[in-house]
Amino acid sequence: MPAPTYPLLARVDYPEDLRRLKPAELDELAGELRRYLIDTVSKTGGHLAAGLGTVELTIALHYVFDTPHDRLVWDIGHQTYPHKILTGRRGRMPTLRQKDGLSGFPRRAESEYDTFGVGHSSTSVSAALGMAVAAARTGDDRKVVAVIGDGALSAGMAFEALNNAGDAHADLLVILNDNDMSISPNVGAMSNYLVRVLSGKVFTSVREGSKTVLSTIPPVWEFAKRWEEHVKGMIMPSTLFEELGFNYFGPIDGHDIPTLVKTLRNLRDLKGPRFLHIVTRKGKGYDPAEGDPCVYHGVTPFDPATGKMEKKPSGQTYTRVFGDWLCDMAAADPRLVAITPAMREGSGMVEFSERFPDRYFDVGIAEQHALTFAAGLACDGLKPVVAIYSTFLQRAYDQLIHDICLQNLPVTLAIDRAGLVGADGPTHAGSFDLSYLRCLPNMTVMAPADENECRQMLTTAFRHGGPAAVRYPRGSGPGAAIDPALTTLPIGQGEIRRHGKRVAMLAFGSMVAPALAAADTLNATVANMRFIKPLDEQLILKLADSHALLVTVEENTVAGGAGGAVSECLAANGRTPAVLHLGLPDNFLEQAEHAEMLAACGLDAAGIVRAVRAALPSGLARILGTAYT
């Protein structure tokens, strides 16, 4: 099969090239851009369906607006691969999400066209409002556009920003990219025509002029205002956004480039808060992705001809362990209810949602609400389990403190993607949860060393009478056999996994396996600490009294992490052994394979051995033997 060709796309390196094309060429460009996106992502993996749905919108935005002078702010970033291709990065797409390659998300350091760095959702309107206010303050005539998806609009932060923007009368265009298709009957020739009319200069000038004239005759002006709202209310779902202070236009077909271009040109020339509602199809133009946009949201490398993806590594993932445990525990305890902030598939809750639909709650992209909702459930006798990624739990920190921990409520946090996350990079890394969890009163924090221990800890957390968190990494564990029984662990009690001499490694969670591998070279003792809070203080003191060097190892930032808790314990009890803390450094780590990232941090077995040898007190190597020479 000959390699695909992209004659029009090859002429477009930057948006200024795009703007030289004839309007009649834009649909052909969209076809080439879509094929190029499928071809490149099929080799690298990444986010696919969302970007396929924004091809026409991306072309229209860069065609109409003077980017990068005009600010284009994307939400989340899953939808921005076409934007990357059209803004000078087409040739680097084969490096997507790889070490030293293109990020899977917009990054200010990567391109001047990436006006705001994003990875978490629902930030676009707030950031764009800040840029619009800055432009007004500095006298710059630039335009500012925010593109937000219907899923991201479920977050309270988005509505806070919309409320602020409307009240501030900011010169801002917000585009709602609605790919849920729930309003598809409203999309068509009549709807597109109405929006072109309502956004046009003639209608706008008449309306604004009427406001000026009729405002001097209050009863007539009030009648005219109500008439306009009534007519618009009959033909489009504008009420909510109009009440927030926006002039609403839509919905229109987000795959109709001529309509998009005409409407965007009209809206570009208006002032004040404008809201354009477009409807797109996630996965547009690629049958496998259109048929199952959820599966093709994030993909491994696949065959573009068939859509068949490469098999993921075999083995029981921690996410699967959680999903199986959730169903088993729900069958055993009718009080269990489960909550996710729009991460059913990612958190392993599909089977639970099907078996226990009346006990399953997807609250949308609303992490703050998820935790306080769980607190309310717990107040009245239910046992909520909140499945959430470590990076997203950061967004609900006040609710965790004020609504759960302060009231000592029995809420279980199943924290997925703890530690480094590979290709998703720093926006999604779970680097900080041990630091921000262990300082909270009433909180119990656990980290499993393997799959079976993860199941045991989830049971322990659920049956505990207060707030409890189990944090586990992305991907598979070391392959431990899983006991199907719902057994618990004694809270605050670790275990010795290997006995050695002089050096003791206190390993937390995912770091037990590399610590054990390093210990074979070092002839060191290894403790699986299990609990970050409460710590097994007796075990720590025992190891401090019998070893010359204690080494803490965690897949969390060293600052404020589990190692710091160990040092606090030692200081409080008057012990002064040499201590070495190994963990994530005090900087954001760029994307790479997970194993590469661990090695770069010195958290693989070889790195641990090097660090221990370098930290050994003078002369200790000779005492310990030839292994250290």
XYZ file of C-alpha atoms in Angstrom:
629
model
C 0.000 0.000 0.000
C 1.526 3.375 -0.989
C 2.154 5.920 1.729
C -0.661 8.476 2.044
C -0.037 11.887 0.552
C -1.171 15.236 1.864
C -0.649 17.842 -0.885
C -2.687 20.636 0.724
C -1.538 19.911 4.285
C 2.076 19.965 3.088
C 1.562 23.630 2.184
C 0.371 24.520 5.678
C 3.154 24.741 8.216
C 1.608 27.602 10.187
C -1.784 29.341 10.367
C -0.521 32.157 8.124
C -0.172 29.516 5.396
C -3.660 28.268 6.133
C -5.079 31.756 5.699
C -3.676 31.887 2.139
C -5.913 29.008 1.064
C -9.148 29.592 -0.772
C -12.343 28.891 1.183
C -13.186 26.127 -1.266
C -9.967 24.307 -0.298
C -10.713 24.074 3.409
C -12.892 20.962 3.261
C -10.166 19.143 1.341
C -7.637 20.270 3.936
C -9.896 18.910 6.686
C -9.905 15.500 5.015
C -6.118 15.454 4.752
C -5.674 16.677 8.306
C -7.991 13.968 9.608
C -6.143 11.256 7.681
C -2.781 12.560 8.878
C -4.000 12.561 12.475
C -5.147 8.944 12.207
C -1.903 7.910 10.518
C 0.416 9.478 13.100
C -1.545 8.561 16.244
C -1.878 4.978 14.984
C 1.902 4.732 15.396
C 2.404 6.607 18.670
C -0.843 6.114 20.531
C -2.489 8.985 22.343
C -5.826 10.781 22.366
C -7.679 10.298 19.099
C -11.473 10.606 19.090
C -11.626 14.114 20.558
C -9.171 15.512 18.025
C -11.025 13.909 15.121
C -14.074 15.841 16.259
C -12.341 19.236 16.228
C -10.653 19.162 12.817
C -13.060 21.595 11.135
C -13.286 23.853 14.188
C -9.487 24.077 14.419
C -9.179 25.002 10.759
C -11.920 27.614 11.019
C -10.449 29.206 14.154
C -6.971 29.609 12.705
C -8.453 30.727 9.373
C -10.525 33.502 10.942
C -8.416 34.646 13.878
C -4.940 36.141 13.750
C -3.223 33.535 15.915
C -0.952 33.692 17.847
C -1.649 37.413 18.340
C -5.262 36.532 18.971
C -5.398 34.157 21.931
C -6.862 30.695 21.446
C -7.288 28.822 24.742
C -8.120 25.112 24.569
C -9.625 23.164 27.434
C -7.942 19.945 28.686
C -5.935 19.323 25.519
C -7.302 16.008 24.215
C -8.822 17.930 21.311
C -5.670 19.833 20.320
C -3.731 17.426 18.093
C -5.080 19.125 14.930
C -4.028 22.454 16.465
C -0.500 21.127 16.960
C -0.329 19.907 13.361
C -1.344 23.316 11.988
C 0.999 25.322 14.220
C 4.469 24.280 13.149
C 4.613 20.834 14.726
C 3.418 18.516 11.965
C 6.877 17.061 11.453
C 7.249 16.245 15.148
C 3.982 14.331 15.509
C 5.832 10.976 15.351
C 7.443 11.963 18.692
C 4.093 12.557 20.403
C 4.068 11.645 24.132
C 7.587 10.193 23.916
C 10.735 11.186 25.765
C 11.937 14.577 24.472
C 8.982 14.648 22.063
C 5.756 16.593 21.698
C 3.522 16.770 24.727
C 0.050 15.288 24.488
C -1.271 18.582 25.862
C -0.832 22.294 25.073
C 2.334 23.707 26.631
C 3.464 27.312 26.621
C 7.100 26.245 26.457
C 6.419 24.172 23.330
C 4.807 26.773 21.079
C 3.692 30.402 21.095
C 0.377 29.125 19.731
C -0.184 27.245 23.008
C -1.361 30.229 24.992
C -2.106 28.305 28.181
C -0.786 24.992 29.497
C -3.546 22.513 30.306
C -4.032 18.926 31.383
C -6.876 19.229 33.866
C -10.267 20.242 32.564
C -12.456 23.320 32.863
C -9.709 25.945 33.070
C -10.125 27.540 29.654
C -12.767 30.160 30.413
C -10.950 31.389 33.533
C -7.630 31.662 31.704
C -9.180 33.280 28.649
C -11.020 35.790 30.836
C -7.699 36.726 32.430
C -6.198 37.272 28.986
C -9.185 39.352 27.849
C -8.939 41.582 30.918
C -5.167 41.899 30.406
C -5.724 42.938 26.780
C -8.209 45.594 27.881
C -5.838 46.884 30.556
C -2.908 47.180 28.161
C -4.932 48.579 25.264
C -4.223 45.610 22.996
C -6.817 44.897 20.324
C -6.268 41.134 20.352
C -9.246 38.764 20.411
C -9.549 35.980 22.977
C -11.328 32.668 22.359
C -11.892 29.796 24.795
C -12.895 26.345 23.521
C -14.535 24.146 26.153
C -16.201 20.749 25.821
C -19.594 19.814 27.170
C -17.964 17.416 29.640
C -15.653 20.122 30.969
C -18.641 22.430 31.347
C -19.887 20.158 34.147
C -17.214 21.526 36.487
C -18.151 24.311 38.858
C -15.017 26.243 37.932
C -16.305 26.723 34.385
C -19.519 28.290 35.639
C -17.641 30.462 38.101
C -15.662 31.840 35.172
C -18.741 32.289 32.972
C -20.489 34.139 35.777
C -17.473 36.408 36.271
C -17.027 37.036 32.548
C -20.650 37.978 32.027
C -20.656 40.293 35.005
C -17.390 41.918 33.877
C -18.698 42.418 30.305
C -15.398 41.014 29.071
C -14.578 41.004 25.368
C -14.464 37.226 25.174
C -15.758 34.489 22.874
C -16.495 31.129 24.493
C -17.090 28.178 22.163
C -18.897 25.164 23.573
C -17.800 22.065 21.668
C -20.750 19.784 22.346
C -20.046 16.252 21.169
C -22.694 14.482 23.210
C -25.125 14.716 20.279
C -28.067 15.167 22.659
C -29.185 18.247 20.722
C -28.496 16.963 17.235
C -32.089 17.592 16.052
C -31.366 21.316 16.437
C -28.466 21.127 14.004
C -29.232 21.713 10.347
C -29.744 24.272 7.633
C -32.395 26.287 9.472
C -30.406 26.457 12.696
C -27.224 27.377 10.839
C -29.070 30.077 8.909
C -30.563 31.553 12.073
C -27.170 31.781 13.748
C -25.603 33.433 10.720
C -28.418 35.999 10.801
C -28.250 36.553 14.554
C -24.461 36.974 14.479
C -24.444 39.209 11.414
C -23.706 42.912 11.384
C -27.143 43.932 10.115
C -29.049 42.155 12.873
C -26.518 43.239 15.509
C -26.554 46.875 14.478
C -30.359 46.920 14.404
C -30.551 45.302 17.801
C -27.933 47.595 19.368
C -29.516 50.650 17.763
C -32.922 49.607 19.011
C -31.541 49.320 22.523
C -30.287 52.897 22.316
C -33.578 54.306 20.974
C -36.053 52.193 22.889
C -34.206 52.519 26.200
C -35.543 56.068 26.355
C -39.084 54.608 26.374
C -38.938 52.052 29.213
C -42.256 50.186 28.615
C -41.549 49.781 24.895
C -37.927 48.763 25.526
C -39.013 46.138 28.058
C -41.539 44.744 25.574
C -38.933 44.594 22.802
C -36.401 42.911 25.102
C -38.900 40.277 26.159
C -39.929 39.702 22.540
C -36.305 39.036 21.500
C -35.739 36.656 24.408
C -39.000 34.846 23.609
C -38.153 34.363 19.940
C -34.587 33.234 20.660
C -35.854 30.924 23.389
C -38.088 29.155 20.881
C -35.279 28.401 18.438
C -32.236 27.800 20.617
C -31.363 26.769 24.207
C -29.945 30.159 25.108
C -31.594 31.032 28.402
C -28.896 29.876 30.808
C -26.008 31.607 29.044
C -28.006 34.749 28.365
C -28.771 34.937 32.092
C -25.042 34.670 32.793
C -24.516 37.776 30.677
C -23.469 36.190 27.373
C -24.925 36.777 23.949
C -25.703 33.208 22.851
C -25.435 31.836 19.296
C -26.127 28.285 18.222
C -26.191 25.411 18.074
C -24.512 25.020 14.692
C -22.868 22.115 12.908
C -19.249 22.020 14.030
C -18.238 20.090 10.903
C -19.642 22.649 8.436
C -16.600 24.788 7.634
C -18.387 27.498 5.586
C -20.895 28.058 8.415
C -18.140 28.013 11.030
C -16.031 30.537 9.126
C -18.950 32.884 8.477
C -20.175 32.702 12.073
C -16.719 33.139 13.585
C -16.058 36.169 11.383
C -19.303 37.725 12.534
C -18.577 36.994 16.183
C -14.981 38.151 15.895
C -16.217 41.637 15.059
C -18.658 41.847 17.960
C -17.781 43.029 21.455
C -18.573 41.758 24.924
C -19.175 38.208 26.161
C -20.262 35.916 23.300
C -21.117 32.245 23.537
C -21.098 30.033 20.436
C -22.565 26.552 20.764
C -21.339 24.045 18.175
C -22.186 20.365 17.871
C -19.520 17.901 16.760
C -19.178 14.148 16.581
C -16.374 12.625 18.618
C -14.315 10.374 16.365
C -15.672 12.093 13.233
C -14.510 10.595 9.953
C -13.054 7.364 11.328
C -15.599 4.566 11.633
C -14.042 2.697 14.573
C -13.787 5.905 16.609
C -17.276 7.073 15.649
C -18.661 3.678 16.640
C -16.937 3.615 20.024
C -15.554 7.063 20.895
C -14.954 6.001 24.491
C -12.566 3.203 23.500
C -10.854 5.470 20.965
C -10.573 8.408 23.347
C -7.098 7.259 24.363
C -5.460 4.603 22.214
C -2.389 2.433 22.040
C -0.796 2.065 18.590
C -3.305 0.558 16.156
C -3.817 -0.542 12.557
C -5.412 2.467 10.825
C -7.067 0.215 8.239
C -8.977 -1.844 10.808
C -8.731 0.144 14.022
C -7.377 -2.916 15.815
C -5.106 -1.833 18.666
C -1.936 -3.445 19.901
C -2.528 -5.640 22.895
C -1.676 -4.058 26.188
C 0.814 -5.892 28.416
C -0.729 -8.872 30.133
C -1.078 -8.929 33.885
C -3.493 -7.769 36.496
C -3.526 -3.991 36.685
C -4.170 -2.217 39.946
C -7.188 -0.589 38.296
C -8.619 -4.046 37.574
C -7.881 -5.144 41.137
C -9.898 -2.189 42.378
C -12.786 -2.876 39.988
C -13.033 -6.516 41.034
C -12.794 -5.604 44.724
C -15.506 -2.958 44.335
C -17.986 -5.485 42.944
C -17.114 -8.083 45.586
C -17.400 -5.622 48.455
C -20.673 -4.235 47.095
C -22.105 -7.748 47.020
C -21.027 -8.224 50.646
C -22.165 -4.840 51.994
C -25.323 -3.092 50.695
C -24.160 0.201 52.229
C -21.396 0.581 49.645
C -21.944 3.269 47.024
C -19.333 4.286 44.468
C -18.582 7.721 43.013
C -16.469 8.807 40.069
C -15.830 12.273 38.609
C -16.341 11.195 34.975
C -13.693 8.451 35.041
C -15.735 5.244 34.897
C -13.544 3.428 32.381
C -10.226 4.818 33.585
C -10.970 3.900 37.193
C -12.177 0.366 36.431
C -15.846 0.881 37.328
C -17.619 -0.375 34.191
C -18.643 -3.731 35.656
C -19.782 -2.120 38.907
C -21.901 0.435 37.030
C -23.627 -2.393 35.173
C -24.147 -4.709 38.150
C -25.076 -2.040 40.689
C -26.498 0.879 38.662
C -28.511 2.264 41.588
C -25.347 2.468 43.692
C -23.146 4.041 41.016
C -22.776 7.813 40.727
C -20.872 9.566 37.953
C -20.984 13.219 38.992
C -19.215 14.581 35.909
C -15.949 16.490 35.936
C -16.640 17.844 39.403
C -14.068 16.583 41.865
C -14.988 19.047 44.594
C -18.630 18.040 44.420
C -17.670 14.347 44.350
C -16.013 14.537 47.758
C -18.662 16.627 49.489
C -21.375 14.454 47.934
C -19.566 11.455 49.440
C -19.457 13.235 52.786
C -23.213 13.759 52.674
C -23.791 10.090 51.866
C -21.553 9.079 54.757
C -23.438 11.342 57.182
C -26.566 9.270 56.720
C -25.265 5.735 56.972
C -23.875 4.840 53.556
C -20.255 3.819 52.900
C -19.018 5.796 49.884
C -15.985 4.822 47.835
C -14.582 7.619 45.666
C -12.463 6.395 42.753
C -10.215 9.231 41.665
C -6.808 9.790 40.076
C -4.153 11.244 42.346
C -3.707 14.280 40.095
C -7.463 15.014 40.165
C -7.778 14.632 43.931
C -5.628 17.760 44.153
C -8.632 19.690 42.855
C -10.770 18.737 45.852
C -8.317 19.323 48.674
C -10.443 21.760 50.648
C -13.428 19.410 50.488
C -11.254 16.564 51.723
C -10.086 18.645 54.691
C -13.238 20.545 55.588
C -16.031 18.158 54.629
C -14.514 14.722 55.237
C -11.534 14.779 57.593
C -12.811 17.490 59.928
C -16.009 15.497 60.431
C -14.144 12.162 60.540
C -16.480 10.581 58.006
C -16.004 7.034 56.701
C -15.147 7.826 53.099
C -12.772 5.550 51.190
C -10.523 7.137 48.557
C -9.282 4.729 45.897
C -6.448 6.816 44.432
C -5.354 5.563 41.029
C -2.335 6.728 38.960
C -0.292 7.548 42.060
C 3.334 8.318 41.269
C 4.697 8.831 37.765
C 2.397 8.226 34.802
C 4.692 7.961 31.793
C 3.490 9.491 28.538
C 0.841 11.705 30.153
C 3.659 13.708 31.690
C 3.680 16.260 34.504
C 0.063 17.414 34.180
C -1.178 13.988 35.254
C 1.600 12.817 37.568
C 0.473 11.717 41.027
C 3.612 13.030 42.681
C 2.219 14.795 45.714
C -0.575 12.826 47.377
C 1.488 11.338 50.204
C 2.664 14.841 51.070
C -0.762 16.438 51.087
C -2.577 13.507 52.688
C -0.330 12.637 55.594
C -0.695 16.056 57.215
C -4.484 15.696 57.565
C -5.913 14.736 60.979
C -8.124 11.605 61.051
C -6.739 10.401 57.712
C -5.367 6.882 57.237
C -3.047 6.492 54.227
C -1.887 3.194 52.702
C 0.260 2.166 49.731
C 0.279 -1.474 48.550
C 3.400 -3.324 47.514
C 1.492 -5.698 45.222
C -1.922 -6.569 43.831
C -3.061 -8.758 46.732
C -2.046 -6.152 49.274
C -4.023 -3.570 47.289
C -7.178 -5.648 47.715
C -6.489 -6.097 51.415
C -5.904 -2.378 51.901
C -9.117 -1.448 50.101
C -11.000 -3.746 52.464
C -9.158 -2.245 55.426
C -10.012 1.274 54.305
C -13.668 0.461 53.700
C -14.122 -1.205 57.088
C -12.225 1.543 58.882
C -14.441 3.977 60.755
C -12.989 7.165 59.300
C -11.424 8.687 56.189
C -8.960 6.338 54.514
C -6.964 6.426 51.280
C -5.332 3.653 49.285
C -2.943 5.004 46.634
C -1.775 2.686 43.883
C 0.182 3.181 40.654
C -0.808 3.025 37.036
C -0.414 -0.310 35.302
C 0.422 -3.745 36.616
C 2.095 -4.820 39.824
C 4.752 -7.442 40.423
C 2.286 -10.279 39.769
C 1.245 -11.396 43.251
C -1.501 -14.008 43.503
C -4.769 -12.494 44.714
C -6.707 -14.006 47.607
C -10.416 -13.525 46.831
C -11.262 -13.218 50.536
C -12.122 -9.742 51.823
C -9.439 -9.653 54.518
C -8.049 -6.659 56.359
C -4.593 -5.629 57.544
C -3.738 -4.415 61.045
C -3.697 -0.629 60.750
C -0.291 0.971 61.177
C 1.694 -2.240 60.917
C 4.413 -2.912 58.358
C 6.433 -6.045 57.713
C 10.009 -7.129 57.051
C 10.354 -8.551 53.553
C 14.115 -9.212 53.676
C 16.655 -9.394 56.479
C 20.111 -7.929 55.860
C 22.877 -6.055 57.641
C 23.704 -2.467 58.480
C 21.466 -0.865 55.818
C 17.685 -0.928 56.166
C 15.400 0.231 53.349
C 11.964 1.444 54.374
C 9.992 1.082 51.152
C 6.513 2.440 50.495
C 4.096 0.927 47.991
C 5.437 0.578 44.460
C 9.021 0.977 45.668
C 9.094 -2.311 47.551
C 9.935 -4.307 44.413
C 12.959 -2.199 43.310
C 14.114 -1.972 46.938
C 14.126 -5.753 47.176
C 16.093 -5.999 43.926
C 18.638 -3.475 45.206
C 18.848 -5.223 48.549
C 20.151 -8.379 46.913
C 23.210 -6.395 45.819
C 23.524 -4.455 49.071
C 22.637 -7.276 51.467
C 20.194 -4.845 53.055
C 17.092 -5.257 55.143
C 13.830 -4.273 53.406
C 10.677 -3.227 55.243
C 7.368 -2.994 53.429
C 5.985 -0.089 55.425
C 2.420 -0.359 54.054
C 1.122 2.621 56.042
C 2.195 6.202 55.596
C -0.228 7.260 58.304
C -0.208 5.944 60.930
C 3.408 4.876 60.618
C 4.670 1.686 62.176
C 6.843 3.556 64.675
C 7.931 0.435 66.535
C 9.314 -1.052 63.326
C 11.112 2.185 62.453
C 12.746 2.438 65.873
C 13.732 -1.214 65.828
C 15.446 -0.773 62.468
C 17.102 2.455 63.622
C 18.590 0.643 66.628
C 19.951 -2.232 64.553
C 21.169 -0.542 61.363
C 23.698 2.176 60.613
C 21.815 3.656 57.637
C 18.083 3.956 57.041
C 16.941 4.552 53.448
C 13.372 5.603 52.727
C 12.105 4.949 49.198
C 8.833 6.314 47.797
C 7.269 7.200 44.435
C 6.231 10.596 45.754
C 8.027 13.877 46.076
C 10.625 13.794 48.831
C 9.409 17.161 50.088
C 6.837 16.432 52.765
C 6.577 12.779 51.810
C 6.736 9.480 53.654
C 10.462 9.820 54.255
C 9.840 13.077 56.084
C 7.368 11.251 58.322
C 10.072 8.702 59.177
C 12.558 11.449 60.094
C 9.932 13.119 62.284
C 9.395 9.820 64.102
C 13.133 9.360 64.633
C 13.593 12.903 65.923
C 10.627 12.626 68.278
C 12.111 9.465 69.784
C 15.705 10.687 70.054
C 17.156 8.367 67.418
C 19.978 9.671 65.218
C 20.905 7.083 62.589
C 22.125 8.213 59.195
C 19.070 8.658 56.968
C 18.809 8.839 53.188
C 15.545 9.880 51.537
C 14.926 8.658 47.993
C 11.910 9.802 45.998
C 10.815 12.207 43.326
C 12.853 15.410 42.992
C 11.621 18.958 43.526
C 10.794 19.593 39.880
C 8.199 18.535 37.324
C 9.296 15.477 35.380
C 8.840 15.403 31.626
C 7.079 12.593 29.786
C 8.860 9.331 29.072
C 8.260 5.644 29.595
C 7.559 4.936 33.251
C 10.703 2.826 33.608
C 12.781 5.611 32.025
C 11.353 8.131 34.463
C 12.092 5.949 37.482
C 15.651 5.414 36.283
C 16.111 9.161 35.757
C 15.007 9.720 39.373
C 17.281 6.986 40.688
C 14.311 4.901 41.790
C 15.105 1.729 39.902
C 17.240 -0.968 41.543
C 20.478 0.310 40.012
C 19.751 3.880 41.082
C 18.979 2.817 44.634
C 22.260 0.890 44.819
C 24.215 3.913 43.554
C 22.546 6.273 46.005
C 23.122 3.995 48.983
C 26.765 3.483 48.146
C 27.282 7.226 47.745
C 25.604 7.932 51.082
C 27.476 5.389 53.159
C 29.524 7.019 55.951
C 33.297 7.101 55.498
C 34.821 3.717 56.171
C 31.495 1.917 56.356
C 32.005 0.283 52.977
C 35.029 -1.597 54.306
C 33.054 -2.732 57.338
C 30.165 -3.953 55.186
C 32.371 -5.923 52.863
C 33.428 -6.081 49.232
C 29.922 -5.453 47.899
C 30.546 -1.754 48.494
C 34.028 -1.398 47.099
